[in-house]
mmCIF file of C-alpha atoms and ligand atoms in Angstrom:
data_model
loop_
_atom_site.group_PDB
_atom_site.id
_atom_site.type_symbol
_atom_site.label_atom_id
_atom_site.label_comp_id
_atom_site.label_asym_id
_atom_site.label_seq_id
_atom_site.Cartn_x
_atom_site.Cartn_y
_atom_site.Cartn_z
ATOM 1 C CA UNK A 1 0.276 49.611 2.849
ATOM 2 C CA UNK A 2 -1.537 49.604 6.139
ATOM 3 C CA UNK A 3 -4.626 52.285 5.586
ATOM 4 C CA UNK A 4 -7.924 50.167 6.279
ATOM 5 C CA UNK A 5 -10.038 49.823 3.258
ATOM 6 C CA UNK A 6 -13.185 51.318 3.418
ATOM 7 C CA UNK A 7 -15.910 49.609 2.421
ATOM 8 C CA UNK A 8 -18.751 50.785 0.148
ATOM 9 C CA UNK A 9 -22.354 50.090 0.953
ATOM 10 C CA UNK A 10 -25.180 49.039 -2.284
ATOM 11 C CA UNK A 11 -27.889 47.561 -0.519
ATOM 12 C CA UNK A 12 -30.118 44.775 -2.112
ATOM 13 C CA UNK A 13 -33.185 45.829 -3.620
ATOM 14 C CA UNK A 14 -34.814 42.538 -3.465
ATOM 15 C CA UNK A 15 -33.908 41.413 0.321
ATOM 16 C CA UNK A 16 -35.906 38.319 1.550
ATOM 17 C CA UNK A 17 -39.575 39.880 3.300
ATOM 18 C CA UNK A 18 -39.600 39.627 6.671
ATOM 19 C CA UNK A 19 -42.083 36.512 6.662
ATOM 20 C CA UNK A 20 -39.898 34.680 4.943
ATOM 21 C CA UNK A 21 -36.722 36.073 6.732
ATOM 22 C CA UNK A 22 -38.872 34.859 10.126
ATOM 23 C CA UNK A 23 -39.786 31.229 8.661
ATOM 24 C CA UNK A 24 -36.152 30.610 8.034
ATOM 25 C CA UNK A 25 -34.853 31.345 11.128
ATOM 26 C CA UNK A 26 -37.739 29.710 13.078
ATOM 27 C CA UNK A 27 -35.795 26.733 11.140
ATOM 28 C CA UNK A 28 -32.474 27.836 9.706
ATOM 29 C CA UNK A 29 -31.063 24.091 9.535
ATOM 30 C CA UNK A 30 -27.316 24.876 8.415
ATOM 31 C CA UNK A 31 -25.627 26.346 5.539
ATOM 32 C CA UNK A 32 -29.166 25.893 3.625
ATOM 33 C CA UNK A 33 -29.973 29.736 3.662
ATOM 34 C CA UNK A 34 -27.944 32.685 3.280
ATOM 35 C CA UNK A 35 -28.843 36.308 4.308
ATOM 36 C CA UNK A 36 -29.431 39.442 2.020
ATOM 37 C CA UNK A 37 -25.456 40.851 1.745
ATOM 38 C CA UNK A 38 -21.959 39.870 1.280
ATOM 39 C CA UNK A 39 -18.906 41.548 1.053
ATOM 40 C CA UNK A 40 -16.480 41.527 -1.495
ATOM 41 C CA UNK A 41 -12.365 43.149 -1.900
ATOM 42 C CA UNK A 42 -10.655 42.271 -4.967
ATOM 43 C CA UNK A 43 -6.839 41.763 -5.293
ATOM 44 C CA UNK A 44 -4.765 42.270 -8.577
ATOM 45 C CA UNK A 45 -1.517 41.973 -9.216
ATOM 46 C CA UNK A 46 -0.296 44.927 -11.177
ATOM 47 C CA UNK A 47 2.083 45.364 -13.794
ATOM 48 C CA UNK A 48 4.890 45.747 -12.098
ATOM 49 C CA UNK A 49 4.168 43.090 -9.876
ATOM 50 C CA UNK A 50 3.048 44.752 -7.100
ATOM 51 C CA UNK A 51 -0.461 43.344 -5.540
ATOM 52 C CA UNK A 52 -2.975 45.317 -3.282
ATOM 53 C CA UNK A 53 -6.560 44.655 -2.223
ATOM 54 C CA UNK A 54 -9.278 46.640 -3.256
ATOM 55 C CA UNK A 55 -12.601 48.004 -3.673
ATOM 56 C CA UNK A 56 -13.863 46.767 -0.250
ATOM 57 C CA UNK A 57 -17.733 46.653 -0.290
ATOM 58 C CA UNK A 58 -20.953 44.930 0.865
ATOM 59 C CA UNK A 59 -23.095 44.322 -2.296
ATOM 60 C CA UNK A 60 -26.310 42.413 -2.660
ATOM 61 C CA UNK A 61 -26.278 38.330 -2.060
ATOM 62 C CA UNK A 62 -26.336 36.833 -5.795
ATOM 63 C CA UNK A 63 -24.445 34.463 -8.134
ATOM 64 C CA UNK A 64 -20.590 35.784 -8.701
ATOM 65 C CA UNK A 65 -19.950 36.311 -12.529
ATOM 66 C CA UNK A 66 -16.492 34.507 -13.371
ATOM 67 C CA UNK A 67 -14.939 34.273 -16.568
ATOM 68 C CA UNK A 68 -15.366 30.011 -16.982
ATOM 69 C CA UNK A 69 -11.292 30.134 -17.269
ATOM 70 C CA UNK A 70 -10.702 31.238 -13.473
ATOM 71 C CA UNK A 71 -8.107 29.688 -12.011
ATOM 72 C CA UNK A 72 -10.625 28.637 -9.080
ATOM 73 C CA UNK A 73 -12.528 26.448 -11.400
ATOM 74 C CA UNK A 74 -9.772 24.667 -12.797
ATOM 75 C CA UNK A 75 -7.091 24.264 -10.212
ATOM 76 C CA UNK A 76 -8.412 24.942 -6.952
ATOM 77 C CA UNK A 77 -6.775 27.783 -5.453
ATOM 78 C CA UNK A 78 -9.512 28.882 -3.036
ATOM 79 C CA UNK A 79 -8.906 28.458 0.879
ATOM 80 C CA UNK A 80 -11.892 29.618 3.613
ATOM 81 C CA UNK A 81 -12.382 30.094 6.930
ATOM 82 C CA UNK A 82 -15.721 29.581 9.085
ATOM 83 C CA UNK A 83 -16.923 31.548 12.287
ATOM 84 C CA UNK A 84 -19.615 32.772 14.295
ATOM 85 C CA UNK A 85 -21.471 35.441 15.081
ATOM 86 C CA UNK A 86 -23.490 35.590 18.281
ATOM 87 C CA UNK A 87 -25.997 37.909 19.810
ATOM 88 C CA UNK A 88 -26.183 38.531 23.542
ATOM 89 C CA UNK A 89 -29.161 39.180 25.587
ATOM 90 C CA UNK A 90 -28.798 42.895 25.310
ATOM 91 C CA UNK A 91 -29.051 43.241 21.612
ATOM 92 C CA UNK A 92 -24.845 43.135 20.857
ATOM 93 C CA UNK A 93 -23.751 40.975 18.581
ATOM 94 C CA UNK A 94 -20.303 39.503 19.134
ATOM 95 C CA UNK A 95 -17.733 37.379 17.662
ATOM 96 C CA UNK A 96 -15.361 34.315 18.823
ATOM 97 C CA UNK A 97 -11.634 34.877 18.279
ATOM 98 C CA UNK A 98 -12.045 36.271 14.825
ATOM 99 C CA UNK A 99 -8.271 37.289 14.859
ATOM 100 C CA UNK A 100 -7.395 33.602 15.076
ATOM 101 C CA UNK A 101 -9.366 33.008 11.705
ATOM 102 C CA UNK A 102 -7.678 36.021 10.195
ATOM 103 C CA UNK A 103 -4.265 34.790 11.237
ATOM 104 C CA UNK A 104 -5.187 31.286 10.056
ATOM 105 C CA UNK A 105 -6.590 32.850 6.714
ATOM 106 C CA UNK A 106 -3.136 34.149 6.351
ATOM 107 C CA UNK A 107 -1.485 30.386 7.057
ATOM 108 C CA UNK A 108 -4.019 29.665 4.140
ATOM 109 C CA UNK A 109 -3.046 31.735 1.701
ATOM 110 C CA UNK A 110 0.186 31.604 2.027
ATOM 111 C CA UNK A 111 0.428 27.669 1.153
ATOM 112 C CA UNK A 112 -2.073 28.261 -1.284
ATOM 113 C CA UNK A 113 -0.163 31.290 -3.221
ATOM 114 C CA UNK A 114 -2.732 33.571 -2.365
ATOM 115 C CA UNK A 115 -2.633 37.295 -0.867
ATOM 116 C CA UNK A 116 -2.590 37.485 2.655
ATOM 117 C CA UNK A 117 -5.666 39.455 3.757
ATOM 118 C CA UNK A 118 -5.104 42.058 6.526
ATOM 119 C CA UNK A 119 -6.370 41.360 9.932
ATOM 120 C CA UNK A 120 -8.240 44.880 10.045
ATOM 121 C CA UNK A 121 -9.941 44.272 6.553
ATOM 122 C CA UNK A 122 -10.620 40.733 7.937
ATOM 123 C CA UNK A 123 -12.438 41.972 10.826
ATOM 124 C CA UNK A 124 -13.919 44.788 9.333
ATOM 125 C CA UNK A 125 -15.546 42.451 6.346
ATOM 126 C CA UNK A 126 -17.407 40.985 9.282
ATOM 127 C CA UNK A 127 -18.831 43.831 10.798
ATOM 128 C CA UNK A 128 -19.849 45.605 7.549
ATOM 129 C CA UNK A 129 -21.877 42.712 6.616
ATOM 130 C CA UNK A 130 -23.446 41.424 10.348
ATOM 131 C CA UNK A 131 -24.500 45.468 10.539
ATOM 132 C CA UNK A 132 -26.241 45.050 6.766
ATOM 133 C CA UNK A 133 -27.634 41.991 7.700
ATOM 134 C CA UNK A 134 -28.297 41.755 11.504
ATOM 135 C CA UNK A 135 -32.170 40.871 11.350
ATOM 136 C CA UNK A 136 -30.443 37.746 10.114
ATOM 137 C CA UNK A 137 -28.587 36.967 13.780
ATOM 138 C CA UNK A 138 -30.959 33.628 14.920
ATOM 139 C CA UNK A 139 -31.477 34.030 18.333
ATOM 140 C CA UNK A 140 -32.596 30.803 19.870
ATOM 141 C CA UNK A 141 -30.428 28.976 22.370
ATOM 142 C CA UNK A 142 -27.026 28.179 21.216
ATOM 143 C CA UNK A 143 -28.181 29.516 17.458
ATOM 144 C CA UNK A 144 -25.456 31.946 15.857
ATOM 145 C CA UNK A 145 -24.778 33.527 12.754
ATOM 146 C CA UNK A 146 -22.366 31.103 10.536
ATOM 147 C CA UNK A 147 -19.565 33.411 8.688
ATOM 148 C CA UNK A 148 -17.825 31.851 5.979
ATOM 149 C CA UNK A 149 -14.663 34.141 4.545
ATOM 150 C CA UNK A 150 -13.327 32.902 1.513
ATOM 151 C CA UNK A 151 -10.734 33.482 -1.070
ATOM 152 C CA UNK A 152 -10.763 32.598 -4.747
ATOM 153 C CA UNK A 153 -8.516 32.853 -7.814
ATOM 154 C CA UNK A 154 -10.522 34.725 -10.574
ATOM 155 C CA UNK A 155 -7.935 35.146 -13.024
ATOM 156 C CA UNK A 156 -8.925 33.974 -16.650
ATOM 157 C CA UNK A 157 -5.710 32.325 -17.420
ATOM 158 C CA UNK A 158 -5.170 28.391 -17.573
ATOM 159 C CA UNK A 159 -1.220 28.436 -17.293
ATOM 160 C CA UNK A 160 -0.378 27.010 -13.908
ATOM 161 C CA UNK A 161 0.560 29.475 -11.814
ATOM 162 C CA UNK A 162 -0.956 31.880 -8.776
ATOM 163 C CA UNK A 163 -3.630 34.105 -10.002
ATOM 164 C CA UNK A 164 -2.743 38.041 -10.313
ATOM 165 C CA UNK A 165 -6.830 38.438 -9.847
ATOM 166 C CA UNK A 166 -8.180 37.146 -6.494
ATOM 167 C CA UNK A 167 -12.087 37.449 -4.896
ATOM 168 C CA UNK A 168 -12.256 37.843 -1.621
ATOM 169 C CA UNK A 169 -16.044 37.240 0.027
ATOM 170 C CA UNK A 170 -17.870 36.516 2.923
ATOM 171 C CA UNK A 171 -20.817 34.888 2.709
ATOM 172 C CA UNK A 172 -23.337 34.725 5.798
ATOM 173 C CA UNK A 173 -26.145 31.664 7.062
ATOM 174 C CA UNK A 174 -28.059 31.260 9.872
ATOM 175 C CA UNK A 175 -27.367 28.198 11.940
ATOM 176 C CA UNK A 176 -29.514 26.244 14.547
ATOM 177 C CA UNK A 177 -28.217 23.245 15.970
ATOM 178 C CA UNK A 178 -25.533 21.454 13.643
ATOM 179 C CA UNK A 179 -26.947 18.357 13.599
ATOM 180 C CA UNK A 180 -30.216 18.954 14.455
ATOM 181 C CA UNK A 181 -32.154 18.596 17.458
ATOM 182 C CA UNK A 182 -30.853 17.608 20.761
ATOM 183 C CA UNK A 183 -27.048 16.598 20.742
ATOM 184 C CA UNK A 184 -26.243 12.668 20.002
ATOM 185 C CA UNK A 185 -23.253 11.192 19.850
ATOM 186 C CA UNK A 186 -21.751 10.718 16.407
ATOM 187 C CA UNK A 187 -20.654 7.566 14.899
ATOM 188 C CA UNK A 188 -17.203 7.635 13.094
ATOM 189 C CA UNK A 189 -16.041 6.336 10.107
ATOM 190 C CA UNK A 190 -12.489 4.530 10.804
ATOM 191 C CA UNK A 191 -10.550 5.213 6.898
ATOM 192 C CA UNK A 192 -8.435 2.868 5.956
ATOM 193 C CA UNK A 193 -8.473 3.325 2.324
ATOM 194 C CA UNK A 194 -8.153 7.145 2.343
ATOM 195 C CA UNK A 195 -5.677 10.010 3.903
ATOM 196 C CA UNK A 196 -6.764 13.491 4.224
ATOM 197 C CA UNK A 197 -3.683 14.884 4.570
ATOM 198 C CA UNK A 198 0.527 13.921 4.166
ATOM 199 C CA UNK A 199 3.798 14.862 4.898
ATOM 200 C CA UNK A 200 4.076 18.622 2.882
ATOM 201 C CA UNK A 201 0.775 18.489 1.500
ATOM 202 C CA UNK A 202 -1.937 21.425 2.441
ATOM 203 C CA UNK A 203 -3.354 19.342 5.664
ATOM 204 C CA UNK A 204 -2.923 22.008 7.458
ATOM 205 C CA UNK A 205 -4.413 24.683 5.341
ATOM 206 C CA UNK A 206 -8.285 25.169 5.319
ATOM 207 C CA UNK A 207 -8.474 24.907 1.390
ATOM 208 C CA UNK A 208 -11.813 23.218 -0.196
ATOM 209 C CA UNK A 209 -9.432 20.358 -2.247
ATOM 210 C CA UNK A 210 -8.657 18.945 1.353
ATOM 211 C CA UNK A 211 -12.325 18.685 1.460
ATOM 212 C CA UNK A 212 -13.336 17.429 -2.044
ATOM 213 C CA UNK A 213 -10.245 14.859 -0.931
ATOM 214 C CA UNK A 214 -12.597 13.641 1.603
ATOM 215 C CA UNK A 215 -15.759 13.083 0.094
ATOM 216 C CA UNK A 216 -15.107 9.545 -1.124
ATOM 217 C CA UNK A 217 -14.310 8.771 2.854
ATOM 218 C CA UNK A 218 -17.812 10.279 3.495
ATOM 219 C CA UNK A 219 -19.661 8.205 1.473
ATOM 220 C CA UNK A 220 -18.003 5.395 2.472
ATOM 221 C CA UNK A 221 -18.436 6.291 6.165
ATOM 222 C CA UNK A 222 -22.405 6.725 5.141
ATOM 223 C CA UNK A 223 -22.320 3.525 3.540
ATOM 224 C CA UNK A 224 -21.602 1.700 6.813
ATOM 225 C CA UNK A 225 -23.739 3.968 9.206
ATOM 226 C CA UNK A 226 -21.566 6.343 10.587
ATOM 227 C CA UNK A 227 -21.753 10.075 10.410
ATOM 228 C CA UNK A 228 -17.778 11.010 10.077
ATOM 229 C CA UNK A 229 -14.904 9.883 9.548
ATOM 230 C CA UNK A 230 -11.720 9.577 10.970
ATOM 231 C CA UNK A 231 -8.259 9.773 9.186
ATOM 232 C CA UNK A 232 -5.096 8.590 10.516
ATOM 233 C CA UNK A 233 -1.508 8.664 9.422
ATOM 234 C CA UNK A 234 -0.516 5.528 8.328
ATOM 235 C CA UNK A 235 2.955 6.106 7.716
ATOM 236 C CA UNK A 236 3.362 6.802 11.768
ATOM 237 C CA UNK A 237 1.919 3.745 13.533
ATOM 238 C CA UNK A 238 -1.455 4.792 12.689
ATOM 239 C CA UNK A 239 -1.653 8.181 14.685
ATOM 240 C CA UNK A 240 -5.067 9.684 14.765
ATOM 241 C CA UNK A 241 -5.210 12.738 13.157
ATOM 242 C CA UNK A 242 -8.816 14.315 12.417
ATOM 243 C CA UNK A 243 -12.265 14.031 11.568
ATOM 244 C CA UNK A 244 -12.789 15.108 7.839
ATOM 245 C CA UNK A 245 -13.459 18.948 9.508
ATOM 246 C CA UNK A 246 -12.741 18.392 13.256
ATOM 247 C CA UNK A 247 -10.526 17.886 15.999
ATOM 248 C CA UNK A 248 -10.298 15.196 18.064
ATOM 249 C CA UNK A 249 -9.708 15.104 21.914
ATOM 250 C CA UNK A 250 -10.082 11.951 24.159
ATOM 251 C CA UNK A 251 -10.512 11.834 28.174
ATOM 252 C CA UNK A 252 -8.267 9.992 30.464
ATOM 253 C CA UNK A 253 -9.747 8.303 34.263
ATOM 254 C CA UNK A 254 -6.546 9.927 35.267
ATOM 255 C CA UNK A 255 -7.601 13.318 34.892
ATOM 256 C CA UNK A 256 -5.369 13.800 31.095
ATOM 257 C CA UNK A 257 -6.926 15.393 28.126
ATOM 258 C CA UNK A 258 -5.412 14.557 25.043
ATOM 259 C CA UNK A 259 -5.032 15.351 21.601
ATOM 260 C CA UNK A 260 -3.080 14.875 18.435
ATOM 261 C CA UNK A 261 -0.444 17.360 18.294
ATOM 262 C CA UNK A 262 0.131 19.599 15.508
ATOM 263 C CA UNK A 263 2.096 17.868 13.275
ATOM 264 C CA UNK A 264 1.630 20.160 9.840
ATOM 265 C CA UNK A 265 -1.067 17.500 8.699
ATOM 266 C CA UNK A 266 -3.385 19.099 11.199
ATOM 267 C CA UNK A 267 -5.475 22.021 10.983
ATOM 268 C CA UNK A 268 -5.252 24.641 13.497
ATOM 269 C CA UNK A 269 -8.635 24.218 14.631
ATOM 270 C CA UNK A 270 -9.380 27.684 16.876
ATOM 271 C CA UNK A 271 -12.299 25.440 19.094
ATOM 272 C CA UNK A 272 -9.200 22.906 19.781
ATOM 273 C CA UNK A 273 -6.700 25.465 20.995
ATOM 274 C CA UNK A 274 -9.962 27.033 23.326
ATOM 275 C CA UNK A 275 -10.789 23.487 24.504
ATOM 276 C CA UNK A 276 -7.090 23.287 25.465
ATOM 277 C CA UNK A 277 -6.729 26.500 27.255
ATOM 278 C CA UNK A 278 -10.192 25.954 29.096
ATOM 279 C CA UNK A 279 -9.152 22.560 30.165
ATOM 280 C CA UNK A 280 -5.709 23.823 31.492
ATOM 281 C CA UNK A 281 -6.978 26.425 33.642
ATOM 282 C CA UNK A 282 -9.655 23.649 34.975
ATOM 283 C CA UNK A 283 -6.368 21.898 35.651
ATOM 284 C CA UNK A 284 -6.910 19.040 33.689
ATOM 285 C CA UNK A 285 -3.298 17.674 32.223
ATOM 286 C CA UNK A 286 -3.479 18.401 29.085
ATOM 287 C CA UNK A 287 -0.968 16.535 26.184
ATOM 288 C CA UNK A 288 -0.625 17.543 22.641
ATOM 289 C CA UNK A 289 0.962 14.236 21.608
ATOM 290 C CA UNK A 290 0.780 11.550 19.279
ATOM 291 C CA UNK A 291 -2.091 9.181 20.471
ATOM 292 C CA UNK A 292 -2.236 5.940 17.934
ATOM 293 C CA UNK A 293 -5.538 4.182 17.354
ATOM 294 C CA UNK A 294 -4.039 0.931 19.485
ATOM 295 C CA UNK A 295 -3.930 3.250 22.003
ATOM 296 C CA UNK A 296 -7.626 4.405 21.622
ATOM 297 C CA UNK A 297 -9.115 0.876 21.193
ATOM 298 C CA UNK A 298 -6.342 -0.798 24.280
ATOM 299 C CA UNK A 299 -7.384 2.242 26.316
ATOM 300 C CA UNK A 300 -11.105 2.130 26.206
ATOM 301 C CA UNK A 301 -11.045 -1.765 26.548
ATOM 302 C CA UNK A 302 -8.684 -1.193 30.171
ATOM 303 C CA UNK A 303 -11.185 1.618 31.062
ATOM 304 C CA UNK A 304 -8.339 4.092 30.595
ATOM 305 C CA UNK A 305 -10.114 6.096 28.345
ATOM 306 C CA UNK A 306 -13.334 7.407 29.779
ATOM 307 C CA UNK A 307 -14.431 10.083 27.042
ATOM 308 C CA UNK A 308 -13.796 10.741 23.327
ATOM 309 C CA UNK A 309 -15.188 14.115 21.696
ATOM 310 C CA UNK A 310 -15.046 16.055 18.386
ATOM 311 C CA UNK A 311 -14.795 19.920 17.651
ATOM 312 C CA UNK A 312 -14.884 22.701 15.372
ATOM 313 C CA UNK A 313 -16.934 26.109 14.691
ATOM 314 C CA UNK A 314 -19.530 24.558 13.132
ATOM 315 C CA UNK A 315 -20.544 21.789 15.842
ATOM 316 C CA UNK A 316 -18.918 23.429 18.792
ATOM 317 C CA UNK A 317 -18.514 19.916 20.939
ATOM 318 C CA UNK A 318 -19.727 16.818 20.140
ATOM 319 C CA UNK A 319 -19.411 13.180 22.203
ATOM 320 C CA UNK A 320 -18.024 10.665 19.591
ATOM 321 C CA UNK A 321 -20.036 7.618 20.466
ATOM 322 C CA UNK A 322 -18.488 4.581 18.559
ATOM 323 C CA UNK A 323 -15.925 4.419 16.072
ATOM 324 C CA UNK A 324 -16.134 1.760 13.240
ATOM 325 C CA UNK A 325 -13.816 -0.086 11.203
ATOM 326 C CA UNK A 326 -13.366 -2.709 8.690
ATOM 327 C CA UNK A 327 -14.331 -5.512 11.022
ATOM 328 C CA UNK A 328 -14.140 -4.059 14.321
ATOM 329 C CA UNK A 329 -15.364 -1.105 16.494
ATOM 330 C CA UNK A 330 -14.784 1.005 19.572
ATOM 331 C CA UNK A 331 -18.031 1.764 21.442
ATOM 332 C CA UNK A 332 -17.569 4.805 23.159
ATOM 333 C CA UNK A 333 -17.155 4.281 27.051
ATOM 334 C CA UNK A 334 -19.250 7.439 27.804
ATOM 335 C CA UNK A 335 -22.222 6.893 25.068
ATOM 336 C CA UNK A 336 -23.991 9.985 25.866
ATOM 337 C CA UNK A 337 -23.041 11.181 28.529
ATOM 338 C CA UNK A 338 -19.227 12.592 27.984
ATOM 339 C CA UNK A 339 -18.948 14.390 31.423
ATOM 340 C CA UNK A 340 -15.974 16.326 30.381
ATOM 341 C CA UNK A 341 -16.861 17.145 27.028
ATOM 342 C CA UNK A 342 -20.469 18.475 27.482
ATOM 343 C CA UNK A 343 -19.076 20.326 30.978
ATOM 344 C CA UNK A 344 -16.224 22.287 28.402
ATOM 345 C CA UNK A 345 -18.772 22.788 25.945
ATOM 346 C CA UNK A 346 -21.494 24.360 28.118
ATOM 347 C CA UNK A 347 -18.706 26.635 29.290
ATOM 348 C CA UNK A 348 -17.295 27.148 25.658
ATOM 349 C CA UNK A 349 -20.666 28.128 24.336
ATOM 350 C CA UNK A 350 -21.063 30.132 27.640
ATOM 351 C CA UNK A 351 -18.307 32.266 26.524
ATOM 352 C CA UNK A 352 -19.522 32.402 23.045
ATOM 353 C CA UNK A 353 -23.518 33.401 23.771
ATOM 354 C CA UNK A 354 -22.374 36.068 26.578
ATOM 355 C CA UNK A 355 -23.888 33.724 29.405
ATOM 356 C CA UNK A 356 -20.202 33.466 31.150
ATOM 357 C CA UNK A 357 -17.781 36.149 31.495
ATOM 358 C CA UNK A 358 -15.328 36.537 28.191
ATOM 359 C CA UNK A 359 -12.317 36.751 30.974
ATOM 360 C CA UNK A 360 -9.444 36.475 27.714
ATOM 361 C CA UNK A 361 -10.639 38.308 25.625
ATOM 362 C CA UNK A 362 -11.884 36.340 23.210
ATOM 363 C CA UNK A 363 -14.952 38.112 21.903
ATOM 364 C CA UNK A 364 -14.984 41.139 19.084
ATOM 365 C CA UNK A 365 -17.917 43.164 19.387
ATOM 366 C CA UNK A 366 -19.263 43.306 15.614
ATOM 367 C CA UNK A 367 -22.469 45.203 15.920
HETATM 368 C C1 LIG B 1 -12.118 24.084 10.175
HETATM 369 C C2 LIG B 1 -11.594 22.756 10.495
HETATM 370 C C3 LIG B 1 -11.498 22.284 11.822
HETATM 371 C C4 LIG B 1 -12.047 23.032 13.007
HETATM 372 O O1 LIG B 1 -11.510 24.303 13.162
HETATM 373 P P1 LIG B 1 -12.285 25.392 14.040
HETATM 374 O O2 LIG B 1 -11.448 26.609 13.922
HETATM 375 O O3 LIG B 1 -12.353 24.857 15.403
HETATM 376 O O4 LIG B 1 -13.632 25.536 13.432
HETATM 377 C C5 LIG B 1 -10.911 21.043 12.032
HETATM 378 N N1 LIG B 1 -10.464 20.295 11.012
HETATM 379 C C6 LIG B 1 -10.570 20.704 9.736
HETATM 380 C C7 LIG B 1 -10.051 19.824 8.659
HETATM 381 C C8 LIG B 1 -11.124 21.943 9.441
HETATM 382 O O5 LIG B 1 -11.217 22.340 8.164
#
C-alpha cells in the first residue's frame, strides 16, 4: 500500500490565547510547553494478520486515553524521534533532514517490533501539524520549533508479544536555547558503573528504555557536578561511545576530526553524520574509528587533542569542557573557546535558520 494518508483536521476549541501563546515563547525554555495540535495515525493488525496505518489526523493537544493494560505501559515498546522546525526570515518554515528521522524511525521500529511508518506519512505528519500550529514557530535567534514523533504500543493485552494496536503521534514545543542562555561548555559525567548500550541490545535504536537505562548515570553525573554523562564500552578497551543523548566528536592539532564509529551500540545521530559531511568538504580528515578514553586523556595531556564537542537535535553543538571520573578528570584543552566546534556549528545552524545556502538539500519546506 503506497496511497498517502490523508489527514483529517478537528481543531482545538480551547487553544492557548495569544497572551499566553506570546509569554511562552518570549521564554519557551525546552520541552516545558507544547502547542495547541498533534497528530495522530493508528496501526492495527487485522485478522488475518495483515497491518496498515490509519486514520491520519491532527486533533486537539490533550491527555491520550489508553486502556491501563497497553503494552507501552508495561513493556516498553515505544521508540521516538526528535527534530526541528525552523522559520526563515521570509515567513517559510523549514525542516532539517526530516527523511533521515523517518528512515531512522524505521531502524526503530523495526528492532522494536513496531510498524514501519512511511516516509510520506512521516513528512506529511509534520507539515499538517507546523501549518495548525505555526503561531507556535519561536522566532528568536537560533530558536526552532522542537518535533517529537513517536510510536507506542496501545494494545490491551499483557502476553509478551508486539502489539497488533500501535499510536503513532507527534507532539510539538517551542525551544529557545537548550541550555539556557549563552552557550557554556558542559561538564561530563565519566560512567563507570553503568552501560547504555551492548553487543545486540537496542543501542542503536532511539527507544525511551535506552533512556530510562540512563537515568541512574544522570543522577550520578549530577551528584558530582557534571551535566552529562559519558558511556563507554567496557568490554573493548574502554571505547567511548556517547553521551546519554549525544554524539561525541574530538579535534586533532593535526587537522583530524574524529568520532566513534558506528558500531550497532551507537545511535545514528543525523547532527553527527552533518558534522561529518560539513567537516569533509572543509577538508578536515575525518575518522569514524574507535577512539578509547586513554586515548582522550594521553591526547589532551600531549596537546594532541585540541577540541572535544557534543551533538544532537536538541543542543545542536556544544564544547565539552571537562570530563570527570572516579578520581580523575580531563579539563578540556579548549574551555570555551572550541574553534572548530563553534565554527561547524555557526555554519550548521546557518543551514538550519536559512542564513547560509541549503547547497544538499537538506531542508523540507513544511509551511
Ligand atoms: C537522538 C540521539 C542522539 C542525537 O541524534 P540527532 O539525530 O543528532 O538528534 C545521540 N544519541 C542518542 C542516544 C540519541 O537518542
Amino acid at each position: 500500500m503506497t496511497e498517502t494518508l490523508e489527514f483529517t483536521q478537528q481543531r482545538s476549541d480551547r487553544p492557548k490565547s495569544a497572551e499566553e501563546r506570546a509569554a511562552i515563547l518570549a521564554n519557551p525554555g525546552f520541552g516545558k510547553h507544547f502547542t495547541d495540535h498533534t497528530a495522530v495515525v493508528d496501526y492495527k493488525v487485522d485478522a488475518d494478520g495483515s497491518g496498515g496505518w490509519s486514520n491520519a489526523r491532527i486533533e486537539p493537544y490533550g491527555p491520550i486515553m489508553m486502556d491501563p493494560a497497553a503494552a507501552v505501559l508495561h513493556y516498553g515498546q515505544e521508540i521516538f524521534e526528535g527534530l526541528k522546525a525552523y522559520q526563515h526570515d521570509d515567513g517559510s518554515v523549514w525542516t532539517f533532514r526530516a527523511e533521515a528521522n523517518a528512515a531512522r524511525l524505521n531502524t526503530s521500529a523495526r528492532r522494536l517490533a513496531l510498524p514501519e511508518l512511511p516516509e510520506e506519512t512521516f513528512i506529511e505528519s509534520l507539515r499538517q501539524l507546523v501549518a495548525a500550529d505555526k503561531a507556535w514557530v519561536p522566532t528568536g535567534d537560533g530558536e526552532a520549533l522542537y518535533l517529537r514523533p513517536f510510536m507506542i504500543a496501545t494494545e490491551a493485552f499483557l502476553g509478551v508479544r508486539p502489539a497488533h494496536e500501535v499510536s503513532y503521534r507527534v507532539i510539538a514545543s517551542p525551544a529557545g536555547n537548550y541550555w539556557g542562555g549563552e552557550l557554556k561548555p558542559v561538564s561530563i559525567w565519566l560512567s563507570d558503573r553503568y552501560s547504555r548500550a551492548g553487543e545486540g541490545g537496542t543501542g542503536e535504536a532511539k527507544c525511551g528504555g535506552n533512556y530510562a537505562a540512563s537515568l541512574a548515570a544522570q543522577l550520578e553525573a549530577e551528584a558530582n557536578g557534571c551535566q552529562q554523562v559519558l558511556f563507554l564500552d567496557k568490554f573493548n578497551d574502554n571505547a567511548i561511545e556517547e553521551l546519554g543523548g549525544m554524539n561525541v566528536f574530538f579535534v586533532f592539532k593535526d587537522g583530524s576530526l574524529v568520532t566513534p564509529e558506528l558500531n550497532g551500540h551507537i545511535l545514528h545521530g543525523v547532527t553527527r553524520s552533518s558534522v561529518i559531511e560539513l567537516a569533509k568538504d572543509r577538508g578536515l580528515d575525518v575518522q569514524e574509528r574507535k577512539i578509547t578514553i586513554d586515548e582522550w586523556r594521553d591526547g589532551v595531556a600531549a596537546g594532541d587533542i585540541t577540541e572535544a564537542f557534543a551533538c544532537g537535535t536538541a543542543a545542536v553543538i556544544t564544547p565539552i569542557g571537562e570530563l570527570k571520573a572516579d578520581g580523575w578528570s580531563i579539563a578540556s584543552p579548549s574551555a570555551g573557546s572550541g574553534e572548530v566546534a563553534m565554527s561547524i556549528r555557526q555554519e550548521l545552524l546557518g543551514i538550519q535558520t536559512g542564513a547560509v545556502e541549503d547547497s544538499r538539500g537538506w531542508l523540507t519546506r513544511l509551511a
